[in-house]
Amino acid sequence: MTSAHRTTNDWQRLDTSHHLHPFTDYKALNSKGSRIITRADGVYLWDSDGNRILDGMAGLWCVNVGYGRQELADAAYRQMLELPYYNNFFQTTHPPAVELSELLAAVTPQGLNHVFFTNSGSEANDTVIRTARYFWALLGQPGKQIIISRDNAYHGSTMGGASLGGMRAMHEQGGLPIPGITHIRQPYWYGEGGSLSPDEFGARAAQALQDKIAELGEHNVAAFIAEPIQGAGGVIVPPDSYWPAIKDICRRHEILLVADEVICGFGRTGKWFGSDYFDLQPDLMPIAKGLSSGYLPIGGVMVSERVSRTLTEEGGEFAHGFTYSGHPAACAVAVANIKILRDENIIERVDTDTGPYLQSRWRELADHPLVGEARGVGFFGALELVADKKTRTFFDPKGRVGALCRDISFDMGLVMRAVADTMIISPPLVADKAHIDELLEIARSALDETAKKMNL
Ligand SMILES: *Cc1c(COP(=O)(O)O)cnc(C)c1O
């Protein structure tokens, strides 16, 4: 049977027979079957039953330039004919890796001029752990090993990435975190701010870093890692007071600041990087996702002058790397993707035009009886679904209403994701105002239908 003749049912049956999905409850999936996505164009997906769905999540936060860009397919095709594979080990390189490195040095914040390539955000964060610890060892401070992260952070799913992350469910499976990683509270004002103002709470959340460093001893701490805006944790935008205080603490205590830009990078906030949006000046900056708009897997770590100089001048061989670090086809696609973002002014449009439009329309949803807060930045959005808006009281049990709203939204033709009862969006950066209007219309209908099903 050729694949063109397979029905939705055939795909579902074969899928449950042979395929173990990531982040999936297998029993639950097997009882209802997967949704089969068969093609995509621009900001839309189509499933195997022919339904058109507006992709409010840009895949998994990655398809920044939208689907169906011929230039990216051509770049991969041409490169695969020219040089499909060669490695960057043992003092060799190839033009796509060099071109991408040059381009990344140009578009990333000042002071970040070197890149170490990986195939994913998780590998980028494993690379962060090794680089940060190696850096301090080279400077004669091998005791500086501990990396401080945050509860409810997401930094990937390898042993290192999941350890840096602050997801309890991930730590419970496989005996994580690995040694030398510890977590402080997150700057989640809506959920944890109590009676404090956002800025008071932001200052307190930053103080937790200061306290943790004091507890561990500065001479034992290598780095602090955080997403500029938490993505998978629920699009958590820190209060204004948070980042300046964190930056100051890292500087005063000689601790590397790592900005995990895997989601924020390449335009999501309306600036090229979250580090531009918050003026972070990080020492290390993991990237992935929007780097290739998801067309091929690639990630990396941007490395500051201070760190790269130390690796070069003080170090011998850095015993780290992947067979596919700087894969030629992935690099060629990333180069073409960055040129599209740059030459079509896509990020500027998010900053000054479509982003402000999305934000003002998204905030209209705050008047809905289910919505306690509507927040966002650029092309990020979140809605807190609550039982009582006045007292910021969540539903009990958490997660039921979010999952319901997500399923209703999908059936109505919009991908929104649920993080417990926080509905989130992260649309392709090429969505125009008509797409945004369509997104808002479906989102509101989905909220109405959710309220009805909850008998509210
Ligand atoms: C997705 C994500 C990662 C992990 O990237 P993978 O490519 O899935 O390994 C790391 N950090 C952040 C902030 C992410 O959102």
Coordinates of C-alpha atoms in Angstrom, one line a residue, residues 86-385:
Y86 CA 31.8 16.6 6.4
N87 CA 32.7 17.2 10.0
N88 CA 34.4 20.0 11.9
F89 CA 36.6 17.8 14.0
F90 CA 40.4 17.5 13.7
Q91 CA 41.0 20.9 12.2
T92 CA 38.7 20.8 9.2
T93 CA 35.7 23.0 8.3
H94 CA 33.4 23.7 5.4
P95 CA 31.9 26.9 3.9
P96 CA 28.3 26.6 5.3
A97 CA 29.6 26.3 8.9
V98 CA 31.9 29.3 8.4
E99 CA 29.2 31.4 6.7
L100 CA 26.7 30.6 9.5
S101 CA 29.3 31.5 12.2
E102 CA 30.0 34.8 10.5
L103 CA 26.3 35.6 10.2
L104 CA 25.6 34.6 13.8
A105 CA 28.4 36.9 15.1
A106 CA 26.8 39.7 13.2
V107 CA 23.1 39.3 14.3
T108 CA 23.7 38.2 17.9
P109 CA 24.4 40.8 20.7
Q110 CA 27.7 42.6 20.8
G111 CA 30.5 40.6 22.4
L112 CA 29.2 37.2 21.3
N113 CA 31.4 36.4 18.3
H114 CA 32.0 32.7 18.5
V115 CA 29.6 29.7 18.1
F116 CA 29.9 26.0 19.1
F117 CA 27.4 24.0 16.9
T118 CA 25.1 21.3 18.2
N119 CA 22.0 19.6 16.7
S120 CA 19.4 20.8 19.3
G121 CA 18.8 23.0 22.2
S122 CA 19.3 20.2 24.7
E123 CA 22.8 19.5 23.3
A124 CA 23.5 23.3 23.4
N125 CA 22.7 23.2 27.1
D126 CA 24.9 20.2 27.7
T127 CA 27.6 22.2 26.0
V128 CA 26.9 25.1 28.3
I129 CA 27.5 22.9 31.4
R130 CA 30.8 21.6 30.0
T131 CA 31.9 25.0 28.7
A132 CA 31.1 26.9 32.0
R133 CA 32.9 24.3 34.2
Y134 CA 35.9 24.0 31.8
F135 CA 36.2 27.8 31.6
W136 CA 36.6 28.2 35.4
A137 CA 38.9 25.3 35.6
L138 CA 41.1 26.9 33.0
L139 CA 41.2 30.0 35.1
G140 CA 42.5 28.0 38.0
Q141 CA 39.2 27.8 39.8
P142 CA 38.1 24.2 39.3
G143 CA 35.8 24.5 42.4
K144 CA 33.4 26.8 40.5
Q145 CA 31.2 23.9 39.2
I146 CA 27.6 24.5 40.4
I147 CA 25.1 25.8 38.0
I148 CA 22.1 27.6 39.4
S149 CA 18.8 27.4 37.4
R150 CA 15.2 27.9 38.3
D151 CA 12.1 25.9 39.1
N152 CA 9.8 25.4 36.1
A153 CA 12.6 26.3 33.7
Y154 CA 12.9 24.3 30.4
H155 CA 16.3 23.6 29.1
G156 CA 15.8 20.4 27.1
S157 CA 15.5 16.7 27.6
T158 CA 19.0 15.2 27.7
M159 CA 20.4 14.3 31.1
G160 CA 22.1 17.7 31.3
G161 CA 19.2 19.7 29.8
A162 CA 16.6 18.1 31.9
S163 CA 18.7 18.6 35.0
L164 CA 19.1 22.3 34.3
G165 CA 15.4 22.4 33.7
G166 CA 13.1 22.8 36.7
M167 CA 10.4 20.4 35.7
R168 CA 9.6 18.0 38.6
A169 CA 8.0 15.4 36.4
M170 CA 11.1 15.1 34.3
H171 CA 13.4 14.9 37.4
E172 CA 11.3 12.1 38.8
Q173 CA 12.0 9.9 35.8
G174 CA 15.7 8.8 35.6
G175 CA 17.1 10.1 38.9
L176 CA 17.7 13.8 38.0
P177 CA 19.1 16.3 38.4
I178 CA 22.7 15.2 37.9
P179 CA 25.0 16.5 40.7
G180 CA 26.1 20.2 40.7
I181 CA 22.9 21.7 39.5
T182 CA 20.5 23.5 41.8
H183 CA 17.3 25.6 41.4
I184 CA 15.8 28.8 42.8
R185 CA 12.3 30.2 42.5
Q186 CA 11.0 31.5 39.2
P187 CA 9.8 35.1 38.6
Y188 CA 6.1 34.0 38.1
W189 CA 4.2 36.9 39.5
Y190 CA 0.7 35.9 38.6
G191 CA 1.1 32.4 40.1
E192 CA 3.4 33.1 43.0
G193 CA 3.4 36.8 43.7
G194 CA 0.8 36.9 46.4
S195 CA 0.1 40.4 47.6
L196 CA 3.4 41.8 46.3
S197 CA 3.4 44.2 43.4
P198 CA 5.1 42.7 40.3
D199 CA 8.2 44.8 40.9
E200 CA 8.4 43.9 44.5
F201 CA 8.0 40.3 43.6
G202 CA 10.6 40.5 40.8
A203 CA 13.2 41.9 43.2
R204 CA 12.4 39.1 45.7
A205 CA 12.8 36.5 43.0
A206 CA 16.2 38.0 42.0
Q207 CA 17.2 38.0 45.7
A208 CA 16.8 34.2 45.7
L209 CA 19.9 34.1 43.4
Q210 CA 21.9 36.3 45.8
D211 CA 20.8 34.0 48.7
K212 CA 21.7 30.8 46.9
I213 CA 25.1 32.1 46.0
A214 CA 25.7 33.0 49.6
E215 CA 24.6 29.6 50.7
L216 CA 26.8 27.7 48.3
G217 CA 29.8 30.1 48.3
E218 CA 30.7 32.1 45.3
H219 CA 33.9 30.0 44.8
N220 CA 31.6 27.0 44.1
V221 CA 29.3 28.6 41.5
A222 CA 30.0 28.5 37.8
A223 CA 26.9 30.0 36.2
F224 CA 23.3 31.0 36.4
I225 CA 21.1 29.9 33.5
A226 CA 17.7 31.3 32.6
E227 CA 15.4 31.8 29.7
P228 CA 14.8 35.6 29.2
I229 CA 11.1 34.8 29.0
Q230 CA 10.2 31.2 30.1
G231 CA 8.6 29.4 27.2
A232 CA 7.5 25.9 28.0
G233 CA 7.0 26.9 31.7
G234 CA 4.0 29.0 30.5
V235 CA 5.3 32.2 28.7
I236 CA 6.3 33.8 32.0
V237 CA 7.4 37.4 31.4
P238 CA 9.5 38.5 34.5
P239 CA 8.6 41.8 36.2
D240 CA 10.7 44.7 35.0
S241 CA 12.7 44.7 38.2
Y242 CA 14.0 41.1 37.7
W243 CA 16.6 41.1 35.0
P244 CA 18.6 44.2 36.0
A245 CA 18.9 42.8 39.5
I246 CA 20.0 39.3 38.2
K247 CA 22.5 40.8 35.8
D248 CA 24.0 42.9 38.6
I249 CA 24.2 39.8 41.0
C250 CA 26.1 37.8 38.3
R251 CA 28.6 40.6 37.7
R252 CA 29.3 41.3 41.3
H253 CA 29.8 37.6 42.1
E254 CA 31.9 36.6 39.1
I255 CA 29.3 34.1 37.9
L256 CA 28.7 33.4 34.2
L257 CA 25.3 34.5 32.9
V258 CA 23.7 32.1 30.5
A259 CA 20.7 33.3 28.5
D260 CA 18.9 30.3 27.0
E261 CA 17.6 31.9 23.8
V262 CA 16.3 28.6 22.2
I263 CA 12.8 30.1 22.1
C264 CA 13.4 33.9 22.6
G265 CA 16.1 34.0 19.8
F266 CA 15.5 35.0 16.2
G267 CA 12.7 37.4 16.7
R268 CA 10.2 36.0 19.1
T269 CA 10.2 39.1 21.3
G270 CA 10.4 41.6 18.3
K271 CA 14.1 41.9 18.9
W272 CA 16.7 39.5 17.4
F273 CA 17.3 38.0 20.9
G274 CA 15.7 38.2 24.3
S275 CA 19.1 39.4 25.4
D276 CA 18.6 42.5 23.2
Y277 CA 15.0 42.9 24.6
F278 CA 16.3 42.9 28.2
D279 CA 19.9 44.1 27.6
L280 CA 21.4 41.0 29.3
Q281 CA 24.9 40.8 27.9
P282 CA 25.2 37.1 28.6
D283 CA 28.5 35.1 28.7
L284 CA 27.0 32.1 27.0
M285 CA 23.8 32.0 24.8
P286 CA 22.3 28.7 23.7
I287 CA 20.3 28.9 20.5
A288 CA 18.3 26.4 18.4
K289 CA 14.6 26.3 17.1
G290 CA 14.2 29.6 15.2
L291 CA 17.9 29.3 14.1
S292 CA 16.7 27.2 11.1
S293 CA 12.9 27.9 11.6
G294 CA 12.8 24.1 12.3
Y295 CA 13.4 23.1 8.7
L296 CA 16.4 21.1 9.8
P297 CA 17.7 20.3 13.3
I298 CA 20.5 22.6 14.4
G299 CA 21.5 24.4 17.6
G300 CA 24.5 26.0 19.1
V301 CA 26.0 28.1 21.9
M302 CA 27.1 31.6 21.3
V303 CA 30.3 32.3 23.4
S304 CA 31.5 35.7 24.6
E305 CA 34.9 37.1 23.9
R306 CA 36.0 36.6 27.5
V307 CA 35.1 32.9 27.4
S308 CA 36.3 32.2 23.9
R309 CA 39.6 33.9 24.6
T310 CA 40.1 31.8 27.7
L311 CA 39.3 28.6 25.8
T312 CA 41.8 29.7 23.1
E313 CA 44.6 31.0 25.2
E314 CA 44.5 28.9 28.3
G315 CA 43.0 25.6 27.0
G316 CA 44.3 22.6 25.1
E317 CA 41.8 20.3 23.3
F318 CA 38.2 20.9 24.3
A319 CA 37.1 17.2 24.5
H320 CA 33.5 17.8 23.4
G321 CA 31.5 17.7 20.1
F322 CA 29.0 15.8 18.0
T323 CA 29.3 14.0 14.7
Y324 CA 26.8 16.5 13.3
S325 CA 28.1 19.6 15.0
G326 CA 27.8 22.2 12.2
H327 CA 26.2 19.8 9.7
P328 CA 26.6 21.4 6.2
A329 CA 22.9 21.1 5.1
A330 CA 21.6 22.4 8.4
C331 CA 24.1 25.3 8.4
A332 CA 23.1 26.1 4.8
V333 CA 19.4 26.2 5.8
A334 CA 20.2 28.3 8.9
V335 CA 22.1 30.8 6.7
A336 CA 19.1 31.1 4.3
N337 CA 16.7 31.4 7.2
I338 CA 18.6 34.2 8.9
K339 CA 18.8 36.0 5.6
I340 CA 15.0 35.8 5.2
L341 CA 14.5 37.1 8.7
R342 CA 17.0 40.0 8.0
D343 CA 16.2 40.9 4.4
E344 CA 12.4 40.8 4.7
N345 CA 12.5 42.8 7.9
I346 CA 10.4 40.2 9.6
I347 CA 11.6 40.9 13.1
E348 CA 11.2 44.7 12.7
R349 CA 7.6 44.1 11.7
V350 CA 7.0 42.1 14.8
D351 CA 8.6 44.8 16.9
T352 CA 6.7 47.8 15.5
D353 CA 3.6 46.6 13.7
T354 CA 2.3 43.0 14.0
G355 CA 3.6 42.4 17.5
P356 CA 1.9 45.5 19.0
Y357 CA -1.3 44.5 17.2
L358 CA -1.2 40.9 18.5
Q359 CA -0.5 42.2 22.0
S360 CA -3.4 44.7 22.0
R361 CA -5.8 42.2 20.6
W362 CA -4.6 39.4 22.9
R363 CA -5.2 41.6 25.9
E364 CA -8.8 42.0 24.9
L365 CA -9.3 38.4 26.1
A366 CA -8.7 39.6 29.7
D367 CA -12.4 40.6 29.8
H368 CA -13.4 36.9 29.4
P369 CA -14.9 35.4 32.5
L370 CA -12.3 32.5 32.4
V371 CA -9.2 34.7 32.0
G372 CA -7.4 36.0 35.0
E373 CA -4.5 37.6 33.0
A374 CA -3.6 38.0 29.3
R375 CA 0.0 38.8 28.9
G376 CA 2.8 38.6 26.3
V377 CA 5.6 40.2 24.5
G378 CA 6.2 40.4 20.7
F379 CA 4.8 37.1 19.3
F380 CA 4.4 35.4 22.7
G381 CA 1.1 35.2 24.4
A382 CA -0.4 33.6 27.5
L383 CA -3.8 33.5 29.2
E384 CA -4.2 32.4 32.8
L385 CA -7.5 30.4 33.1

